[in-house]
Amino acid sequence: MQILKFIFDFIAPKKCYSCKKHWKFLCEDCLKIFYDFEEICYVCKNFSKNFEVHESCKKENTVFYDKILVLKHYKNKTIQKLIKDWKFYWKREILEEFWYYLYEKFIRNEKIRKLDDFLVISIPSYFLRKWKRWYNSSEVLAKSFAKFSKINYKKNILKKVKQTKQQSKLTREQRLVNLKDSFKINKKYLNQIKDKKIIIVDDVISTWTTINEVSKILKESWASKIIWLIIASD
Ligand SMILES: [Zn+2]
Ligand SMILES: [Zn+2]
């Protein structure tokens, strides 16, 4: 059955998951109809222009990211189907279509004076998981995003330091411990992070702990701003 599906996917023409027209997986017309994710501060979930985290929400010194921009709601059924297909059926081309939508939204929300102020990075995945999925979504998105925007992309800024146990099998407390210190900065690239606005691109939102943990080690390496760009969240 898998083989049949594979052959079918190969010969079937690309069409929009929603309107069944055009030569895209999600055409721009349908994209516009789907509600955008509300502009919120990811800490307090209240309105915030351009998705910036409120200064007052950062005050406790426990929040290390500055912006989490989300493109669409996960509750949209078409979005769910698209994500499922790129995650579990290896339809990498779908993902490759989405980085542009993310880019457009980012550009609308960010003042860029010098491209050199920014650096795009991706979240690494374990070899085994990557193998199972054939590719790392974060990497695919980041690469295309960087190429088009002309912002530098550096692949190995972050590295995973220990095998994190399957998250779903753990309690909440165990999860937090499990995730702590699971990423490190690759020391050789430290000078490339300093004073940079770091853009991290991913398909769906990671746990809050991962987001904050990654943001924290980047800030500790003197990054000036941490911006997350995510395709879908709930
Ligand atoms: Zn459409
Ligand atoms: Zn807030």
CSV table of C-alpha atoms and ligand atoms in Angstrom, one decimal:
chain,number,residue,atom,x,y,z
A,1,MET,CA,0.0,0.0,0.0
A,2,GLN,CA,2.8,2.4,0.9
A,3,ILE,CA,4.4,1.8,-2.5
A,4,LEU,CA,1.1,2.4,-4.3
A,5,LYS,CA,0.7,5.7,-2.4
A,6,PHE,CA,4.2,6.7,-3.2
A,7,ILE,CA,3.6,6.1,-7.0
A,8,PHE,CA,0.3,7.9,-6.9
A,9,ASP,CA,1.8,10.9,-5.2
A,10,PHE,CA,4.5,11.0,-7.7
A,11,ILE,CA,2.3,11.1,-10.8
A,12,ALA,CA,-0.6,13.0,-9.3
A,13,PRO,CA,-0.5,16.7,-10.1
A,14,LYS,CA,-0.1,19.2,-7.3
A,15,LYS,CA,-3.3,20.8,-6.3
A,16,CYS,CA,-4.6,23.0,-3.4
A,17,TYR,CA,-5.7,20.9,-0.4
A,18,SER,CA,-8.6,23.3,0.1
A,19,CYS,CA,-10.1,24.5,-3.2
A,20,LYS,CA,-8.6,21.7,-5.3
A,21,LYS,CA,-7.4,24.2,-7.9
A,22,HIS,CA,-4.1,25.7,-8.9
A,23,TRP,CA,-0.7,24.1,-8.8
A,24,LYS,CA,0.1,24.7,-5.2
A,25,PHE,CA,-0.6,22.6,-2.0
A,26,LEU,CA,-2.2,25.7,-0.4
A,27,CYS,CA,-3.0,28.5,-2.8
A,28,GLU,CA,-2.7,32.1,-1.8
A,29,ASP,CA,-6.5,32.6,-2.1
A,30,CYS,CA,-7.2,29.9,0.4
A,31,LEU,CA,-4.3,31.0,2.6
A,32,LYS,CA,-6.0,34.4,2.9
A,33,ILE,CA,-9.4,32.9,3.8
A,34,PHE,CA,-7.9,30.9,6.7
A,35,TYR,CA,-7.7,33.1,9.8
A,36,ASP,CA,-4.3,34.3,10.7
A,37,PHE,CA,-3.0,33.5,14.1
A,38,GLU,CA,-3.8,36.5,16.4
A,39,GLU,CA,-1.1,38.9,17.2
A,40,ILE,CA,-0.3,38.0,20.8
A,41,CYS,CA,2.4,38.1,23.3
A,42,TYR,CA,3.2,34.4,23.8
A,43,VAL,CA,3.7,34.8,27.6
A,44,CYS,CA,0.4,36.5,28.6
A,45,LYS,CA,-1.6,35.6,25.5
A,46,ASN,CA,-2.9,39.1,25.2
A,47,PHE,CA,-2.8,41.3,22.2
A,48,SER,CA,0.7,42.5,21.2
A,49,LYS,CA,1.6,44.4,18.0
A,50,ASN,CA,3.9,42.3,15.8
A,51,PHE,CA,3.9,39.4,18.2
A,52,GLU,CA,6.5,41.1,20.4
A,53,VAL,CA,6.6,39.8,24.0
A,54,HIS,CA,5.6,42.7,26.3
A,55,GLU,CA,8.5,44.2,28.2
A,56,SER,CA,6.5,43.8,31.4
A,57,CYS,CA,6.2,40.0,30.6
A,58,LYS,CA,10.0,39.7,30.3
A,59,LYS,CA,10.6,41.4,33.6
A,60,GLU,CA,10.8,38.3,35.8
A,61,ASN,CA,14.0,37.3,33.9
A,62,THR,CA,12.5,33.9,33.2
A,63,VAL,CA,11.5,34.7,29.6
A,64,PHE,CA,14.2,34.8,27.1
A,65,TYR,CA,12.5,35.1,23.7
A,66,ASP,CA,11.4,38.4,22.2
A,67,LYS,CA,8.9,37.3,19.6
A,68,ILE,CA,7.0,34.2,18.5
A,69,LEU,CA,5.3,34.8,15.2
A,70,VAL,CA,2.8,32.1,14.2
A,71,LEU,CA,1.3,31.9,10.7
A,72,LYS,CA,-1.9,29.9,11.2
A,73,HIS,CA,-4.0,28.1,13.7
A,74,TYR,CA,-3.5,24.4,14.1
A,75,LYS,CA,-7.3,24.0,14.6
A,76,ASN,CA,-7.8,24.6,10.8
A,77,LYS,CA,-8.5,21.1,9.4
A,78,THR,CA,-6.7,21.8,6.1
A,79,ILE,CA,-3.6,23.0,7.9
A,80,GLN,CA,-3.7,19.9,10.1
A,81,LYS,CA,-3.8,17.7,7.0
A,82,LEU,CA,-1.0,19.5,5.4
A,83,ILE,CA,1.2,19.2,8.5
A,84,LYS,CA,0.3,15.5,8.8
A,85,ASP,CA,1.4,14.9,5.2
A,86,TRP,CA,4.7,16.7,5.5
A,87,LYS,CA,5.4,15.1,8.9
A,88,PHE,CA,4.4,11.5,8.3
A,89,TYR,CA,4.2,11.0,4.6
A,90,TRP,CA,7.5,12.8,3.8
A,91,LYS,CA,5.9,15.3,1.5
A,92,ARG,CA,8.8,17.7,1.8
A,93,GLU,CA,7.5,19.8,-1.1
A,94,ILE,CA,4.6,21.0,1.0
A,95,LEU,CA,7.0,22.3,3.6
A,96,GLU,CA,9.1,23.9,0.9
A,97,GLU,CA,6.0,25.9,-0.2
A,98,PHE,CA,5.3,27.2,3.3
A,99,TRP,CA,8.5,29.0,4.1
A,100,TYR,CA,7.5,31.7,1.7
A,101,TYR,CA,4.3,32.4,3.5
A,102,LEU,CA,6.2,32.6,6.7
A,103,TYR,CA,8.7,35.0,5.1
A,104,GLU,CA,6.0,37.3,3.8
A,105,LYS,CA,4.4,37.6,7.3
A,106,PHE,CA,7.8,38.2,8.9
A,107,ILE,CA,8.7,41.0,6.5
A,108,ARG,CA,5.4,42.7,7.1
A,109,ASN,CA,6.2,42.7,10.8
A,110,GLU,CA,9.9,43.5,11.0
A,111,LYS,CA,11.9,46.6,10.2
A,112,ILE,CA,15.1,45.4,8.6
A,113,ARG,CA,17.9,48.0,8.4
A,114,LYS,CA,20.8,45.7,7.8
A,115,LEU,CA,20.5,42.0,6.7
A,116,ASP,CA,23.7,41.4,8.6
A,117,ASP,CA,22.0,42.2,11.9
A,118,PHE,CA,20.1,38.9,11.5
A,119,LEU,CA,21.1,35.2,11.5
A,120,VAL,CA,18.8,32.3,10.7
A,121,ILE,CA,19.3,29.0,12.5
A,122,SER,CA,17.4,25.7,12.8
A,123,ILE,CA,16.6,23.3,15.6
A,124,PRO,CA,18.6,20.1,15.3
A,125,SER,CA,17.0,16.7,15.5
A,126,TYR,CA,18.4,13.4,16.5
A,127,PHE,CA,19.9,11.3,13.9
A,128,LEU,CA,17.4,8.5,14.5
A,129,ARG,CA,14.3,10.7,14.4
A,130,LYS,CA,15.7,12.5,11.4
A,131,TRP,CA,16.2,9.2,9.7
A,132,LYS,CA,12.6,8.1,10.5
A,133,ARG,CA,11.3,11.3,8.9
A,134,TRP,CA,14.0,11.6,6.2
A,135,TYR,CA,14.4,15.3,6.8
A,136,ASN,CA,14.4,17.9,9.5
A,137,SER,CA,11.5,20.4,9.0
A,138,SER,CA,13.3,23.2,10.8
A,139,GLU,CA,16.3,22.8,8.6
A,140,VAL,CA,14.3,22.7,5.3
A,141,LEU,CA,12.3,25.8,6.3
A,142,ALA,CA,15.4,27.7,7.5
A,143,LYS,CA,17.4,27.0,4.4
A,144,SER,CA,14.8,28.2,2.0
A,145,PHE,CA,13.9,31.2,4.2
A,146,ALA,CA,17.5,32.3,4.3
A,147,LYS,CA,18.2,31.8,0.7
A,148,PHE,CA,15.4,34.0,-0.4
A,149,SER,CA,15.7,36.6,2.3
A,150,LYS,CA,19.5,36.8,1.8
A,151,ILE,CA,19.9,36.5,5.6
A,152,ASN,CA,22.8,34.3,6.6
A,153,TYR,CA,21.9,30.7,7.7
A,154,LYS,CA,24.1,28.7,10.0
A,155,LYS,CA,23.2,25.1,10.4
A,156,ASN,CA,25.1,23.8,13.4
A,157,ILE,CA,24.8,26.7,15.9
A,158,LEU,CA,22.8,24.5,18.2
A,159,LYS,CA,23.6,20.9,19.1
A,160,LYS,CA,21.7,18.4,21.2
A,161,VAL,CA,23.7,17.1,24.1
A,162,LYS,CA,21.8,14.1,25.3
A,163,GLN,CA,19.1,11.8,24.1
A,164,THR,CA,15.9,13.2,25.3
A,165,LYS,CA,13.5,10.4,26.3
A,166,GLN,CA,10.2,10.2,24.4
A,167,GLN,CA,8.4,13.2,25.8
A,168,SER,CA,4.9,11.8,25.7
A,169,LYS,CA,5.7,9.0,28.1
A,170,LEU,CA,6.8,11.3,30.9
A,171,THR,CA,5.0,13.3,33.5
A,172,ARG,CA,5.1,17.1,33.4
A,173,GLU,CA,7.8,17.3,36.0
A,174,GLN,CA,9.9,14.7,34.3
A,175,ARG,CA,9.5,16.5,31.0
A,176,LEU,CA,10.9,19.7,32.3
A,177,VAL,CA,13.9,17.9,33.8
A,178,ASN,CA,14.3,15.9,30.6
A,179,LEU,CA,14.4,19.0,28.4
A,180,LYS,CA,16.7,21.0,30.6
A,181,ASP,CA,20.2,21.4,29.2
A,182,SER,CA,19.3,19.4,26.1
A,183,PHE,CA,20.8,21.9,23.8
A,184,LYS,CA,24.2,23.6,23.7
A,185,ILE,CA,25.8,26.2,21.5
A,186,ASN,CA,28.5,25.0,19.2
A,187,LYS,CA,31.4,26.9,20.7
A,188,LYS,CA,33.1,27.5,17.4
A,189,TYR,CA,30.3,29.7,16.3
A,190,LEU,CA,30.0,31.8,19.4
A,191,ASN,CA,31.4,34.9,17.6
A,192,GLN,CA,28.6,34.6,14.9
A,193,ILE,CA,25.8,34.9,17.5
A,194,LYS,CA,27.1,38.0,19.3
A,195,ASP,CA,24.8,41.0,18.9
A,196,LYS,CA,22.7,39.2,16.3
A,197,LYS,CA,19.0,39.0,16.0
A,198,ILE,CA,18.5,35.3,15.8
A,199,ILE,CA,15.6,33.9,13.7
A,200,ILE,CA,14.6,30.3,14.5
A,201,VAL,CA,12.2,28.7,12.0
A,202,ASP,CA,10.1,25.6,12.7
A,203,ASP,CA,6.9,24.0,11.5
A,204,VAL,CA,4.9,23.5,14.7
A,205,ILE,CA,5.5,25.1,18.0
A,206,SER,CA,7.8,23.2,20.4
A,207,THR,CA,7.1,23.0,24.1
A,208,TRP,CA,7.4,26.3,26.0
A,209,THR,CA,10.4,24.8,27.9
A,210,THR,CA,12.3,24.1,24.6
A,211,ILE,CA,11.6,27.5,23.3
A,212,ASN,CA,12.7,29.2,26.4
A,213,GLU,CA,15.7,26.9,27.0
A,214,VAL,CA,17.0,27.5,23.4
A,215,SER,CA,16.4,31.3,23.7
A,216,LYS,CA,18.2,31.3,27.0
A,217,ILE,CA,21.4,29.8,25.8
A,218,LEU,CA,21.4,32.1,22.8
A,219,LYS,CA,20.9,35.1,25.0
A,220,GLU,CA,23.7,33.9,27.2
A,221,SER,CA,25.9,33.9,24.1
A,222,TRP,CA,25.1,37.6,23.6
A,223,ALA,CA,22.4,37.3,20.9
A,224,SER,CA,20.5,40.6,21.0
A,225,LYS,CA,17.0,39.3,20.0
A,226,ILE,CA,15.4,35.9,19.7
A,227,ILE,CA,12.6,35.6,17.1
A,228,TRP,CA,10.7,32.4,16.5
A,229,LEU,CA,8.8,31.9,13.2
A,230,ILE,CA,6.3,29.0,13.3
A,231,ILE,CA,3.9,27.8,10.8
A,232,ALA,CA,1.2,26.5,13.1
A,233,SER,CA,0.2,26.5,16.8
A,234,ASP,CA,-2.9,26.0,18.8
B,1,ZN,ZN,-6.9,27.0,-2.8
B,2,ZN,ZN,2.6,39.8,27.5
